Coordinates of C-alpha atoms in Angstrom, one line a residue:
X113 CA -53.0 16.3 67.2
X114 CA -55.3 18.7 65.2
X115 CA -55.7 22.6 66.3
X116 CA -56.5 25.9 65.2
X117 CA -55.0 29.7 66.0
X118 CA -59.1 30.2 66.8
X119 CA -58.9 27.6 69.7
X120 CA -55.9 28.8 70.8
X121 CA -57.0 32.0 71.0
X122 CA -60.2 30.4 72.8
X123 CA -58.3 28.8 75.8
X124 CA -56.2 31.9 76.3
X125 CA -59.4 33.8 77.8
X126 CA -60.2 31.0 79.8
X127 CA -56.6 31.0 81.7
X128 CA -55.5 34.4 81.3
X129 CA -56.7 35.7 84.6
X130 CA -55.5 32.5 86.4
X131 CA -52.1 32.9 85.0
X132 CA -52.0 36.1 86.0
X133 CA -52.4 35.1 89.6
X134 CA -49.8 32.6 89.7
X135 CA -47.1 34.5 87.5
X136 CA -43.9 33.9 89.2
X137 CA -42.3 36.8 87.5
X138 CA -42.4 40.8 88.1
X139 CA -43.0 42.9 84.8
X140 CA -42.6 46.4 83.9
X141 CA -39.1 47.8 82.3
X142 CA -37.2 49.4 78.8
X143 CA -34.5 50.3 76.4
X144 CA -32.0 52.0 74.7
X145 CA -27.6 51.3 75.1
X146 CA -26.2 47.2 76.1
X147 CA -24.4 45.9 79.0
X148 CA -22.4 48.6 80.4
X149 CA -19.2 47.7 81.6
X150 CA -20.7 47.9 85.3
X151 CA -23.1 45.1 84.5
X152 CA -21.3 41.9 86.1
X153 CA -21.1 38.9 84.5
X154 CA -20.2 36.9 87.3
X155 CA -22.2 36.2 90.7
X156 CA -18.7 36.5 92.5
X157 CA -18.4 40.3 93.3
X158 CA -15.1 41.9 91.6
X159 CA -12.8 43.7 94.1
X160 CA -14.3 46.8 92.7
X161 CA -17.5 46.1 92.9
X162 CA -16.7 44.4 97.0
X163 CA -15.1 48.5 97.6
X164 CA -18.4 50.1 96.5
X165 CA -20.5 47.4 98.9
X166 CA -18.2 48.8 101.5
X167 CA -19.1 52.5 101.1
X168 CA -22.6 51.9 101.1
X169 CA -25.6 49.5 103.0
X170 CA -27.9 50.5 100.0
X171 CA -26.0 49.5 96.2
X172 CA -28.9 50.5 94.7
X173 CA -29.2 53.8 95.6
X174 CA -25.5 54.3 95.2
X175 CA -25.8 53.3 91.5
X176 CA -28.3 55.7 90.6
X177 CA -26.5 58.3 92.1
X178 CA -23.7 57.6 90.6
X179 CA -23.6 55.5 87.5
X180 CA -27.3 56.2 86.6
X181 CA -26.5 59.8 86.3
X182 CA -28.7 60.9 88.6
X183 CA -28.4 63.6 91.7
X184 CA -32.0 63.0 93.6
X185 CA -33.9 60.0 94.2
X186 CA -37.4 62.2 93.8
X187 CA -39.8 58.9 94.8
X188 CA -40.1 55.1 95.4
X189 CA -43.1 53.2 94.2
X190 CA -44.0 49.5 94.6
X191 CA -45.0 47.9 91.1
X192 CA -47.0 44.8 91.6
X193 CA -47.2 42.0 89.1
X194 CA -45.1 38.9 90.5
X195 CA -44.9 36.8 93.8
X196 CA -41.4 36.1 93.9
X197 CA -39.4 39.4 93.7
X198 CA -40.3 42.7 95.4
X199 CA -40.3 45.6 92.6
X200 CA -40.4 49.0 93.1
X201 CA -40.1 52.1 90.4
X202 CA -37.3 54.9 91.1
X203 CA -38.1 58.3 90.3
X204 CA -35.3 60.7 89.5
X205 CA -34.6 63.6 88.0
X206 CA -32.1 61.4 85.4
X207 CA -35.2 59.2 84.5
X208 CA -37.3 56.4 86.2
X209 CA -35.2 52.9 86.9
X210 CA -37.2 49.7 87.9
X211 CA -35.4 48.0 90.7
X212 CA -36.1 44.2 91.5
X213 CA -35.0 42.6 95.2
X214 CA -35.1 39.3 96.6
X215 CA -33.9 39.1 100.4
X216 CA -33.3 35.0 100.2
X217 CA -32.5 34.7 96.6
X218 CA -28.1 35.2 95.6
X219 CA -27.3 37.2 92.2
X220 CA -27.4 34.4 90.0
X221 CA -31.0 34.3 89.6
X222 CA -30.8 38.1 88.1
X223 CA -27.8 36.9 86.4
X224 CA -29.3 35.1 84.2
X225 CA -32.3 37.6 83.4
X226 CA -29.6 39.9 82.4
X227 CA -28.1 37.9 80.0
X228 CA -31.0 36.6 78.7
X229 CA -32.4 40.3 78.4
X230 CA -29.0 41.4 76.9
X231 CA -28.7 38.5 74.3
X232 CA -31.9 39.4 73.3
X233 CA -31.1 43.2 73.0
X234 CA -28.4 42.3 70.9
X235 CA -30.5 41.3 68.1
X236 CA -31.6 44.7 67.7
X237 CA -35.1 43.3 66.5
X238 CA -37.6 43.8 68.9
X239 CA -38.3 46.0 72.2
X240 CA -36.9 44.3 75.6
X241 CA -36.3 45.5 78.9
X242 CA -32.4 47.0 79.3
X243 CA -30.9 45.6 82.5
X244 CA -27.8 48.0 84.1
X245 CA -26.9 46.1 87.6
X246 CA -27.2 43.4 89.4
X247 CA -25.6 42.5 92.2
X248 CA -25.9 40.4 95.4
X249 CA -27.4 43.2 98.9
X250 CA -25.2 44.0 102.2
X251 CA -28.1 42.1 104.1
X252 CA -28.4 39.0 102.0
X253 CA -30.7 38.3 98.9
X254 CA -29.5 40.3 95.5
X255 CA -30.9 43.3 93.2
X256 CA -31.0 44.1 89.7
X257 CA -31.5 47.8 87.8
X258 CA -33.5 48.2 84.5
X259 CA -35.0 51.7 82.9
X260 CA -38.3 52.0 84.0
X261 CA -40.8 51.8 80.3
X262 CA -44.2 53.3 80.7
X263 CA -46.3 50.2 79.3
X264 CA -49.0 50.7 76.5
X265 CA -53.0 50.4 76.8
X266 CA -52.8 48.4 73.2
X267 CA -53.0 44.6 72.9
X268 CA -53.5 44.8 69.2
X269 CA -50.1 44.0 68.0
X270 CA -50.2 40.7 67.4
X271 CA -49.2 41.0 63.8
X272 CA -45.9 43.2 64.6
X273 CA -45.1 40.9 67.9
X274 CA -45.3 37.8 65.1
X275 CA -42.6 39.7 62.8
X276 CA -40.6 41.1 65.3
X277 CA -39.8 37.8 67.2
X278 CA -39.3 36.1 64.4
X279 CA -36.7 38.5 63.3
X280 CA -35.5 37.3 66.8
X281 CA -35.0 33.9 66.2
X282 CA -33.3 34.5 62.6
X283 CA -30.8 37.2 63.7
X284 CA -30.4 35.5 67.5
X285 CA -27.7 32.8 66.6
X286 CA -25.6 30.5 68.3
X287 CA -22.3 28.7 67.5
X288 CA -22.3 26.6 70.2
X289 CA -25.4 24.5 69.9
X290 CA -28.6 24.4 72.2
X291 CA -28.6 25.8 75.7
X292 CA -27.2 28.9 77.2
X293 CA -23.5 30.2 78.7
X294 CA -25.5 30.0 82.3
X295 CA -29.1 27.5 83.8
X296 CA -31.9 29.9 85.1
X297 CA -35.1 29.8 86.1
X298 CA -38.9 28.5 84.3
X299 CA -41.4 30.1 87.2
X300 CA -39.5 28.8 89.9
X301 CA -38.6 25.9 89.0
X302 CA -34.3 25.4 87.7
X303 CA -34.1 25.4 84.1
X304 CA -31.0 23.2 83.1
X305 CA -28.5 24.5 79.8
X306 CA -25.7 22.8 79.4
X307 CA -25.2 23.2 75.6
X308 CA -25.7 20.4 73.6
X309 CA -25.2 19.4 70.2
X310 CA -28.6 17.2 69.4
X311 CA -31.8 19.1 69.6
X312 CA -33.6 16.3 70.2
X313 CA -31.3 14.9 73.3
X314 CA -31.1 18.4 74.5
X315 CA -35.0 18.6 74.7
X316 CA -35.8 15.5 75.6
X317 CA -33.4 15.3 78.7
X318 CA -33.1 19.0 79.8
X319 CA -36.1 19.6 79.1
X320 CA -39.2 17.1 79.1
X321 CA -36.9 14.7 81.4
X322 CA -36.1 17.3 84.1
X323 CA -39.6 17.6 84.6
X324 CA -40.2 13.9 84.8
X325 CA -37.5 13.8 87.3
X326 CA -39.3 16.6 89.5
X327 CA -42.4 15.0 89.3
X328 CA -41.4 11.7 90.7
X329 CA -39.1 12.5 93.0
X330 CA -41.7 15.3 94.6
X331 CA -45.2 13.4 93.8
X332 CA -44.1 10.1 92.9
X333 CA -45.5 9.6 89.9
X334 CA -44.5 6.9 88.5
X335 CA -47.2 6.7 86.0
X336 CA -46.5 9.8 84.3
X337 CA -43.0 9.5 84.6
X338 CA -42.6 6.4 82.9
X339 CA -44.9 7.5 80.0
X340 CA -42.9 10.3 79.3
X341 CA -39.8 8.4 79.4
X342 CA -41.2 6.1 77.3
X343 CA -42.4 9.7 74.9
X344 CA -38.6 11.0 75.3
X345 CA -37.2 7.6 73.6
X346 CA -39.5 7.8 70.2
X347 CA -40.2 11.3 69.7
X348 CA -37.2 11.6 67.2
X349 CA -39.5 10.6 64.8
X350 CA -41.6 13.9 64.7
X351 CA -38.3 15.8 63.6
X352 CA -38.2 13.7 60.5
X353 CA -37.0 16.2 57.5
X354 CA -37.1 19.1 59.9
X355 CA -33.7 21.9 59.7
X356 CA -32.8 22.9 63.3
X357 CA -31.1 25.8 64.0
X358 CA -30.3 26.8 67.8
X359 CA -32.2 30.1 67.7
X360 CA -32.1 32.8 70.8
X361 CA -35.8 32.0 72.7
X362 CA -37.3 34.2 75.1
X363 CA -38.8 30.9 76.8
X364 CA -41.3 31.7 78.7
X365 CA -43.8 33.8 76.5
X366 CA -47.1 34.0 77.6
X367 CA -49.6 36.9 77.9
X368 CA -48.1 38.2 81.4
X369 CA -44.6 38.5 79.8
X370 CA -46.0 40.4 76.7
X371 CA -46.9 43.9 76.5
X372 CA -46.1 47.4 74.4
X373 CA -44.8 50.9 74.8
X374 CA -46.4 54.2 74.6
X375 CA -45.7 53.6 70.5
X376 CA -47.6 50.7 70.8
X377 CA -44.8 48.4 69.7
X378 CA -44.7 45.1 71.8
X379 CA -41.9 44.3 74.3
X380 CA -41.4 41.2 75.7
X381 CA -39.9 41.3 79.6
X382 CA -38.8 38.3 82.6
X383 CA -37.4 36.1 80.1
X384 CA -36.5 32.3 80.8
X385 CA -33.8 32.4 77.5
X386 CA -31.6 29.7 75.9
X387 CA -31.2 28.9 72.1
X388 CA -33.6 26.0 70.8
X389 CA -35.6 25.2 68.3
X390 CA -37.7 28.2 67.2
X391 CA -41.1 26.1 67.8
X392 CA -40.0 25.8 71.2
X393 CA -41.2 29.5 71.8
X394 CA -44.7 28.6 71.0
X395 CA -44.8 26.4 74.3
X396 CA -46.5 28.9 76.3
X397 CA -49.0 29.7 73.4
X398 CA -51.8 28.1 75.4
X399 CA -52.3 31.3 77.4
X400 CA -50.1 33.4 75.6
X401 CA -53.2 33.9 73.1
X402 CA -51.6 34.0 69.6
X403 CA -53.8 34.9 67.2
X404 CA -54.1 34.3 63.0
X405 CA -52.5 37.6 62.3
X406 CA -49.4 36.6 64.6
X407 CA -48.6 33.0 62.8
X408 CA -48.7 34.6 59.4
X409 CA -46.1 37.7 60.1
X410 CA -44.0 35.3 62.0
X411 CA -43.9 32.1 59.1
X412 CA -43.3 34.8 56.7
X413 CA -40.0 35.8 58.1
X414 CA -39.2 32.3 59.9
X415 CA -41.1 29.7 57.4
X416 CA -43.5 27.4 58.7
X417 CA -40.9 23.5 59.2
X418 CA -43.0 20.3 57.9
X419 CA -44.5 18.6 60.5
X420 CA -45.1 21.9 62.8
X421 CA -49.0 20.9 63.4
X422 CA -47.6 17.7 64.9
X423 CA -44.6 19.3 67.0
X424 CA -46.9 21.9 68.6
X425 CA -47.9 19.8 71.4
X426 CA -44.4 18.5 72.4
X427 CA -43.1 21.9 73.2
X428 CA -46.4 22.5 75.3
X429 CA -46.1 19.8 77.4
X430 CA -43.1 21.0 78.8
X431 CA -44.9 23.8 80.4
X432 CA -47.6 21.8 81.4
X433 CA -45.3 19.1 83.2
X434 CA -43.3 22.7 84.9
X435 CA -47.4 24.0 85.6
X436 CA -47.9 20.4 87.1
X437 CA -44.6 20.9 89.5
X438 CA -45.0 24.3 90.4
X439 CA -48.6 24.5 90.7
X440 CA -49.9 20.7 91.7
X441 CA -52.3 18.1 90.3
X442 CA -54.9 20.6 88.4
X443 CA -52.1 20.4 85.3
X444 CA -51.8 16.4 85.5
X445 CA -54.3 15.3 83.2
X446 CA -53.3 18.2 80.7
X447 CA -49.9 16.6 80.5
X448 CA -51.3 13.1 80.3
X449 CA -53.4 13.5 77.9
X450 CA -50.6 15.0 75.6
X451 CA -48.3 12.2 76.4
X452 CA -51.1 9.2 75.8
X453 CA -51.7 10.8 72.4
X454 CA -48.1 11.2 71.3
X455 CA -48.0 7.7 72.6
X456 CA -50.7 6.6 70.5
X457 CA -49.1 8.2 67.5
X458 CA -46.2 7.2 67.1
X459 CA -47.3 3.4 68.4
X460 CA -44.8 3.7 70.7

């Protein structure tokens, strides 16, 4: 169960341009006010919002025009980056915007990226994309509106993303326990948040035994699925002595959804969010490429638990087993391997 940051950092290169490739998400974005009032909370469209459908085939376009202040659309650009959503940039003379559409996909999918995206705003800790609109399009599929950010050329923030986020987790609080006020998406795959109470039955069934679940019921594996079971009933043990707080996660942080501003301060986008255990966020760090510098800024703002060394893994295999559903057999033995040692660990 032994690692190192320099090994970490190590398998990062090796994946990096893989996960690139297969990145189910579309980047680019920005800042500045919250939610305005015409950002829906609901997938259901409100009579005002069905009255504004009505006067026009394009919601997009009538937004900018209207609520995004601007008087000319000046150009429309593709941005490339995912293989789920189509993203284009809007030029205008109020500003860019960065529009994502999906023509089979309804509104709850961007939902759920603008809460998450919001909630994380709210912190007022570190840079995230600002969503203004979503919605659901006259010809089937949804939309949603962010400001455009001009990305950075710098990758050598790793220290500041370390504070930052965990400033994040310590000011991003929840009252109600683990989960989040809607499910949404890991890649592709449904991510399941019905709050919860217990940390440990909230990961170990949302979490570790959804994927199980997917994986025999679309591969059959029963060998894998039975280990894990079998992983999910002892691993109470590695939270031994361990304070749990349901901290705001950005879920889904690996390299693809990092980057920085022209300031070169880092901004995290296409968040998969819910409040868990703050460990939990280090999941992806097997090609998210964390460094030395970012572990000590974030443990001096969010100290290091007892036991973290032995946790680390855990929270990993939750993205190997979603890797495994999404992406097919190549992530098996990854996932194995982490189970048959936990296994062998806690002589379970």
């Amino acid at each position: 169960m032994a690692w190192s940051y320099k090994e970490e950092e190590s398998e990062e290169v090796d994946r990096r341009t893989q996960m690139r490739v297969m990145s189910s998400s579309t980047c680019f974005i920005s800042l500045p006010p919250f939610f305005p009032s015409s950002l829906s909370k609901t997938t259901k469209p409100s009579p005002k919002f069905s009255m504004s459908m009505s006067m026009s085939e394009d919601p997009v376009r009538e937004w900018i025009l209207s609520e995004g202040k601007a008087t000319k659309i000046t150009k429309i650009s593709p941005v490339g980056g995912g293989c789920i959503n189509l993203a284009s940039r809007y030029d205008t003379d109020a500003g860019s915007f960065f529009v994502k559409t999906n023509r089979s996909i309804g509104p709850s999918m961007f939902e759920a990226e603008a809460l998450g995206l919001g909630a994380m705003y709210e912190t007022g800790t570190i840079c995230v994309p600002k969503p203004y609109k979503f919605g659901p399009l006259p010809t089937g599929g949804s939309f949603i509106i962010m400001e455009f950010i001009q990305f950075g050329a710098s990758r050598g923030y790793q220290s500041e993303l370390g504070r930052k986020l965990a400033e994040m987790h310590k000011a991003g609080k929840s009252s109600k326990g683990y989960g989040f006020d809607v499910d949404n998406t890991i890649g592709s795959t449904p991510q399941i948040n019905t709050w919860s109470s217990d940390w440990v039955q909230f990961y170990g069934e949302q979490r570790l035994g959804y994927q199980l679940k997917l994986l025999l019921d679309r591969f059959g594996d029963r060998a894998i699925y039975q280990k894990g079971q079998r992983l999910v009933k002892s691993m109470g043990r590695l939270f031994a002595n361990v304070v749990i707080e349901p901290c705001l996660l950005h879920g889904d942080l690996w390299s693809g959804n990092i980057s920085s501003n022209r300031n070169g301060e880092p901004v995290i986008l296409d968040p998969a969010c819910y409040y868990g255990h703050s460990e939990a966020e280090f999941g992806m760090s097997w090609c998210a490429g964390f460094g030395g510098s970012f572990y000590d800024s974030y443990f001096k703002v969010m100290p290091k638990q007892p036991g973290f060394e032995e946790r680390r893994d855990l929270y990993m295999l939750y993205h190997y087993l979603n890797h495994y559903n999404l992406f097919g057999s190549g992530y098996r033995s990854s996932a194995m391997s982490i189970i048959d040692d936990y296994l062998a660990f806690l002589s379970a």
